[in-house]
PDB file of C-alpha atoms in Angstrom:
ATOM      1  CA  UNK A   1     -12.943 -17.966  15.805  1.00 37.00           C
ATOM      2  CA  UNK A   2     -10.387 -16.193  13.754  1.00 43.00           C
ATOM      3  CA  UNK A   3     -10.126 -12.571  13.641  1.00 47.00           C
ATOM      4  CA  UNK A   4     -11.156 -11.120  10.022  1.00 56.00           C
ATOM      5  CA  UNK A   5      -7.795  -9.270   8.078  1.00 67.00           C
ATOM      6  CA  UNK A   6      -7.531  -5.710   8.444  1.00 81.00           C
ATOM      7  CA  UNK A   7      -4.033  -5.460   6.990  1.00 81.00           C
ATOM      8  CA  UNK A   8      -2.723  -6.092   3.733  1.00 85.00           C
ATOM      9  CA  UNK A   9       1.333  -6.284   3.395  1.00 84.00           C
ATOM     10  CA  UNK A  10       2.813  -4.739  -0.265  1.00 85.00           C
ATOM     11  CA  UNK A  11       5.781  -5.710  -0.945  1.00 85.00           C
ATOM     12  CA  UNK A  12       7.346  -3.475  -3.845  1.00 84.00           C
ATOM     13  CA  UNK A  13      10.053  -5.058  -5.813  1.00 85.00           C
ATOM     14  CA  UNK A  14      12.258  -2.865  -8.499  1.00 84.00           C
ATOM     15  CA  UNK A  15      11.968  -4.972 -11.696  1.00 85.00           C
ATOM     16  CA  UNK A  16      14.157  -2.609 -13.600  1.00 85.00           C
ATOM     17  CA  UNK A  17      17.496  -2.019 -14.413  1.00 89.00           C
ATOM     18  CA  UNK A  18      18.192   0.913 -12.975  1.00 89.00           C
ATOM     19  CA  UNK A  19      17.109   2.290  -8.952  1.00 88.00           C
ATOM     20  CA  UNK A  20      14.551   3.750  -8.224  1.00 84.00           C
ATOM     21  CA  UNK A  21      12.781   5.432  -5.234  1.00 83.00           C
ATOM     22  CA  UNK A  22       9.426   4.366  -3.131  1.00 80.00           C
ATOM     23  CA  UNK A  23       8.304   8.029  -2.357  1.00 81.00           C
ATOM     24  CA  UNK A  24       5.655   9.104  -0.578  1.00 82.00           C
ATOM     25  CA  UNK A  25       3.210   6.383  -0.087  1.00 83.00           C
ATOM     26  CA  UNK A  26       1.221   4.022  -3.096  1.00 85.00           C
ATOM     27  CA  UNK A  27      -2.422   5.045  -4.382  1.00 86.00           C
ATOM     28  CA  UNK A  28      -4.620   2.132  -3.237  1.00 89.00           C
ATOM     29  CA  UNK A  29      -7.128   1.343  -6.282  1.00 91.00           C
ATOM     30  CA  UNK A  30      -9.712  -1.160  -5.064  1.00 93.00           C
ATOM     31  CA  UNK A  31     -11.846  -2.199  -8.611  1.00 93.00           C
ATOM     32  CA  UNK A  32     -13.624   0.629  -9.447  1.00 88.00           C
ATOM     33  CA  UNK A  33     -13.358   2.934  -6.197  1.00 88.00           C
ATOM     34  CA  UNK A  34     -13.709   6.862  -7.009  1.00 86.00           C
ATOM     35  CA  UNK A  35     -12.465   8.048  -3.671  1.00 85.00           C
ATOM     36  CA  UNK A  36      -8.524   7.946  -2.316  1.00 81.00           C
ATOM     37  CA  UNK A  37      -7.321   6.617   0.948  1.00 86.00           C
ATOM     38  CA  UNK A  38      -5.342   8.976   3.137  1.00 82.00           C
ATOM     39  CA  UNK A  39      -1.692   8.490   4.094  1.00 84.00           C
ATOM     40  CA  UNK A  40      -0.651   7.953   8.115  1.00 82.00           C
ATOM     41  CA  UNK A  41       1.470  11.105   7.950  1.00 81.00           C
ATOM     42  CA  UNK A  42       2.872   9.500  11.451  1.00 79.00           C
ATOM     43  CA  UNK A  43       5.066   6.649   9.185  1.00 78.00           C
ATOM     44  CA  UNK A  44       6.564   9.300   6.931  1.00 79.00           C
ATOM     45  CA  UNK A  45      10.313   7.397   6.550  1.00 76.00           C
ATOM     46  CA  UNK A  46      13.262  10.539   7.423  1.00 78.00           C
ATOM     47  CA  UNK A  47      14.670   9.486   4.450  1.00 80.00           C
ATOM     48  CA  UNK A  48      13.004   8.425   0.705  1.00 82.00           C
ATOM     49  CA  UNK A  49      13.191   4.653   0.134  1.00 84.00           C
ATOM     50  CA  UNK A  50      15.662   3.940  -2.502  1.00 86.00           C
ATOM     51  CA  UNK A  51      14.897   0.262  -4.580  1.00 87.00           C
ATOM     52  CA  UNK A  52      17.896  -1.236  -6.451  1.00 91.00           C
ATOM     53  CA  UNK A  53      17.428  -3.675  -8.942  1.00 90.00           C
ATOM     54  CA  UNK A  54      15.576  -6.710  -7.378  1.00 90.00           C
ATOM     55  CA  UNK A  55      15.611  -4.384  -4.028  1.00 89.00           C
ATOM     56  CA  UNK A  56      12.048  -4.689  -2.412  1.00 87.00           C
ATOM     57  CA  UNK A  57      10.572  -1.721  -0.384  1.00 84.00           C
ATOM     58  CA  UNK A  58       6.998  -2.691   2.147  1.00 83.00           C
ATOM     59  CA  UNK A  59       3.941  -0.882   2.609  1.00 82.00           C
ATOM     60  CA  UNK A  60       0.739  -1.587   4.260  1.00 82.00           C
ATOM     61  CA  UNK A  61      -2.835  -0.924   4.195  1.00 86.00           C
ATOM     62  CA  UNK A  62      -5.351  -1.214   6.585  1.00 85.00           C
ATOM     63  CA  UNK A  63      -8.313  -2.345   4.801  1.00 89.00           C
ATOM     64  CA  UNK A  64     -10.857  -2.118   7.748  1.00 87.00           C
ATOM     65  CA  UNK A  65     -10.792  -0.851  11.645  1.00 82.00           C
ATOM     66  CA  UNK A  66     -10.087  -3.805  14.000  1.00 78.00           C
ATOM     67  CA  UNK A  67     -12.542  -2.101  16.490  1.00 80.00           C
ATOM     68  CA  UNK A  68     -15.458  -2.236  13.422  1.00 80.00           C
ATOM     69  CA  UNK A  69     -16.200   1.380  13.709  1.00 85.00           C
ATOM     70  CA  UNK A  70     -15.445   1.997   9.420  1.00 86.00           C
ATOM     71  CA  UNK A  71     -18.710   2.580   7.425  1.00 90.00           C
ATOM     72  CA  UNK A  72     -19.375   1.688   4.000  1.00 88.00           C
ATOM     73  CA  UNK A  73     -17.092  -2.111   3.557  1.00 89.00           C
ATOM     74  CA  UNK A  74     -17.657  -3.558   0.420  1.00 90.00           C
ATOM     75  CA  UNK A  75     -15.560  -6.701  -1.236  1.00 92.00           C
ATOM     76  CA  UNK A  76     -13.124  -6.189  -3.584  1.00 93.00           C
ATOM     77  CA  UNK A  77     -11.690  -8.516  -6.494  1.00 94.00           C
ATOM     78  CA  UNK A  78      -8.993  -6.609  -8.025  1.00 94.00           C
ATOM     79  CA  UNK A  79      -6.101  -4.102  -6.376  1.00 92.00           C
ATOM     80  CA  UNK A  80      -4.214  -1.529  -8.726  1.00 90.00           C
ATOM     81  CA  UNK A  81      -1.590   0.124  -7.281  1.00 87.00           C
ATOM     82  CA  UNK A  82       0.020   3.873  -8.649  1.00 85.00           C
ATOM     83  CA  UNK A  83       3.087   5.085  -7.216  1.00 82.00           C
ATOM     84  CA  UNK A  84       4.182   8.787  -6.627  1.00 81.00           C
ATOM     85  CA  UNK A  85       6.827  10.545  -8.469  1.00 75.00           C
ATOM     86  CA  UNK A  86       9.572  13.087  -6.850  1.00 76.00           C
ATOM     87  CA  UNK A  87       6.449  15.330  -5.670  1.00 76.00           C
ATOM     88  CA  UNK A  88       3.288  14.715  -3.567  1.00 73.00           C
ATOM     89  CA  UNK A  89       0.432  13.341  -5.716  1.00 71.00           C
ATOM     90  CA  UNK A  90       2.408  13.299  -9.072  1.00 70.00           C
ATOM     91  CA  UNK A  91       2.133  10.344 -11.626  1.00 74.00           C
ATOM     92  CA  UNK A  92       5.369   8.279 -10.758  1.00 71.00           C
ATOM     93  CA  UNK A  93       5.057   6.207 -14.144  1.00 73.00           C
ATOM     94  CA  UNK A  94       4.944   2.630 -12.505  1.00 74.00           C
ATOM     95  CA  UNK A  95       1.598   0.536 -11.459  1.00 81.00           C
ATOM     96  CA  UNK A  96       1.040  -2.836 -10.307  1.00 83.00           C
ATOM     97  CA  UNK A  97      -1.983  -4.986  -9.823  1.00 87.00           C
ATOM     98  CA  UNK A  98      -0.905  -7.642  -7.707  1.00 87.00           C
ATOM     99  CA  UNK A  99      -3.492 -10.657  -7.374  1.00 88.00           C
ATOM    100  CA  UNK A 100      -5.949 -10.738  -4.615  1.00 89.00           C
ATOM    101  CA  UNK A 101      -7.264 -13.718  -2.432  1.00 88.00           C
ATOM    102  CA  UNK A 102     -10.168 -15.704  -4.478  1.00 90.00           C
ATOM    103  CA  UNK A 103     -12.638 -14.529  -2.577  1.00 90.00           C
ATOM    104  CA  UNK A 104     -11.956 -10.642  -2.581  1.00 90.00           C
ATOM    105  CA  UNK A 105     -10.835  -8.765   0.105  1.00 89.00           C
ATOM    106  CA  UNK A 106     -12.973  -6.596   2.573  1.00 90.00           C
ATOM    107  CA  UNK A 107     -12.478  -3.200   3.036  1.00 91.00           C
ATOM    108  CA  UNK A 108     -13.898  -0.026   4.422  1.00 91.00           C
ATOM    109  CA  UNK A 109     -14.201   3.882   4.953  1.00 90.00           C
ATOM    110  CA  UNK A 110     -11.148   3.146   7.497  1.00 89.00           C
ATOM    111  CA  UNK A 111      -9.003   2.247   4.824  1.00 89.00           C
ATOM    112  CA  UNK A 112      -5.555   3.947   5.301  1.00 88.00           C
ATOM    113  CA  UNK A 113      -2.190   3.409   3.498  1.00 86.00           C
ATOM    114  CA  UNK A 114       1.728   4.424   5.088  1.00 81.00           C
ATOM    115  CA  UNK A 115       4.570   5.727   3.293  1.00 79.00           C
ATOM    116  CA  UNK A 116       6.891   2.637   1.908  1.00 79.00           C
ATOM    117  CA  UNK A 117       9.358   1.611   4.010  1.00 78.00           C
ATOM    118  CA  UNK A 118      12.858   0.022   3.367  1.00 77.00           C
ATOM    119  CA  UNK A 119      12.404  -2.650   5.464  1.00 75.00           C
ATOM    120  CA  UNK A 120       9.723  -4.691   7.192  1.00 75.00           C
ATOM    121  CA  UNK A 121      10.883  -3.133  10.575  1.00 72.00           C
ATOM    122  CA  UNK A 122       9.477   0.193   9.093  1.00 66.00           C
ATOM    123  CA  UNK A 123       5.792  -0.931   9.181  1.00 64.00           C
ATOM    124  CA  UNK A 124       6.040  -3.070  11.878  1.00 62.00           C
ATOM    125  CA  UNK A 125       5.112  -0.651  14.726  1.00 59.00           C
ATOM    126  CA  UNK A 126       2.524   0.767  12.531  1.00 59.00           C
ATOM    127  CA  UNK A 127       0.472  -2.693  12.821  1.00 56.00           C
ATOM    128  CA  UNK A 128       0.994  -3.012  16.339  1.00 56.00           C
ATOM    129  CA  UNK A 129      -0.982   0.093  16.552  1.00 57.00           C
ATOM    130  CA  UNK A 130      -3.990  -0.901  14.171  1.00 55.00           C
ATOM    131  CA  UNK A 131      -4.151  -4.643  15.471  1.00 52.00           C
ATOM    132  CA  UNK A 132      -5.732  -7.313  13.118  1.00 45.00           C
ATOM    133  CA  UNK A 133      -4.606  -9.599  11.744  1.00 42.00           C
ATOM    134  CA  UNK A 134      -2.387  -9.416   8.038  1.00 44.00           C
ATOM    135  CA  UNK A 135      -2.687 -10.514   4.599  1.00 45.00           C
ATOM    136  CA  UNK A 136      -0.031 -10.053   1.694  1.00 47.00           C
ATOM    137  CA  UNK A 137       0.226  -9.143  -1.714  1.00 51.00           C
ATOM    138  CA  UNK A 138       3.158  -8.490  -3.953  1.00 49.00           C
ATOM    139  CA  UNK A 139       3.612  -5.849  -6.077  1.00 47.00           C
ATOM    140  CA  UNK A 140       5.860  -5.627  -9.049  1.00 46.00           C
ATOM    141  CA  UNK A 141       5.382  -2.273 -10.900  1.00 42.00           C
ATOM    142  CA  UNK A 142       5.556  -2.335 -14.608  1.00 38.00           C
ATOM    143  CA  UNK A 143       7.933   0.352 -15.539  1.00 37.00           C
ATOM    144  CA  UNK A 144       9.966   1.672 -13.640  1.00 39.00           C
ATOM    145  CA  UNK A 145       9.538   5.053 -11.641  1.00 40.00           C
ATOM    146  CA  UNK A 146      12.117   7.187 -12.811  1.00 38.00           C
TER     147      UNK A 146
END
């Protein structure tokens, strides 16, 4: 029996011409959802992750506690992400709304997002302490942030 995912891998790439920086962490939009997942304030990079052209920056999301104990999990169809400008909760400009798996993706009141990382190494240790098993999506925002 395979385990259900609980993780979804972003993978931001720059599409512009000039660099730009991941700050902060993406807002998760799952269809129509009217609440906000939180941030794990324990990934918060010591430095803000800077995109060159073509450079790609990772984030995560858990979509569902391995354990079961979220409430609430519903299927989605379609992912929008927003990201952050130079201060907490600000409208960086860019968005993406990279494609989902055919049959939706589960998710629940555990759903929790980290701060973008520079490389996959960043997330990495964050997974090992969720467990589950890990999906990806890519996300190419559509202007760029700055």
């Amino acid at each position: 029996m395979s385990r259900p995912l609980n993780h979804m891998l972003l993978t931001v790439t720059n599409t512009g011409r000039r660099t730009c920086e991941l700050t902060y962490y993406p807002i998760v939009r799952f269809d129509e959802m009217q609440w906000a997942p939180q941030a794990d304030k324990d990934t918060r990079p010591q430095a803000v992750t800077t995109l060159k052209p073509g450079g790609s920056g990772y984030a995560s999301v858990r979509l569902s506690a391995a354990d079961g104990s979220g409430e609430g999990g519903t299927t989605a169809r379609r992912l929008t992400l927003m990201f952050q400008g130079m201060t907490p909760n600000s409208d960086g400009g860019a968005t993406a709304s990279p494609a989902l798996p055919t049959k939706g993706v589960y998710y629940d009141s555990s759903l929790t997002v980290p701060y973008g990382q520079q490389s996959l190494d960043g997330i990495a240790g964050w997974w090992a302490r969720q467990g589950g098993a890990v999906s990806a999506a890519s996300a190419r925002p559509r202007s760029p942030s700055r």
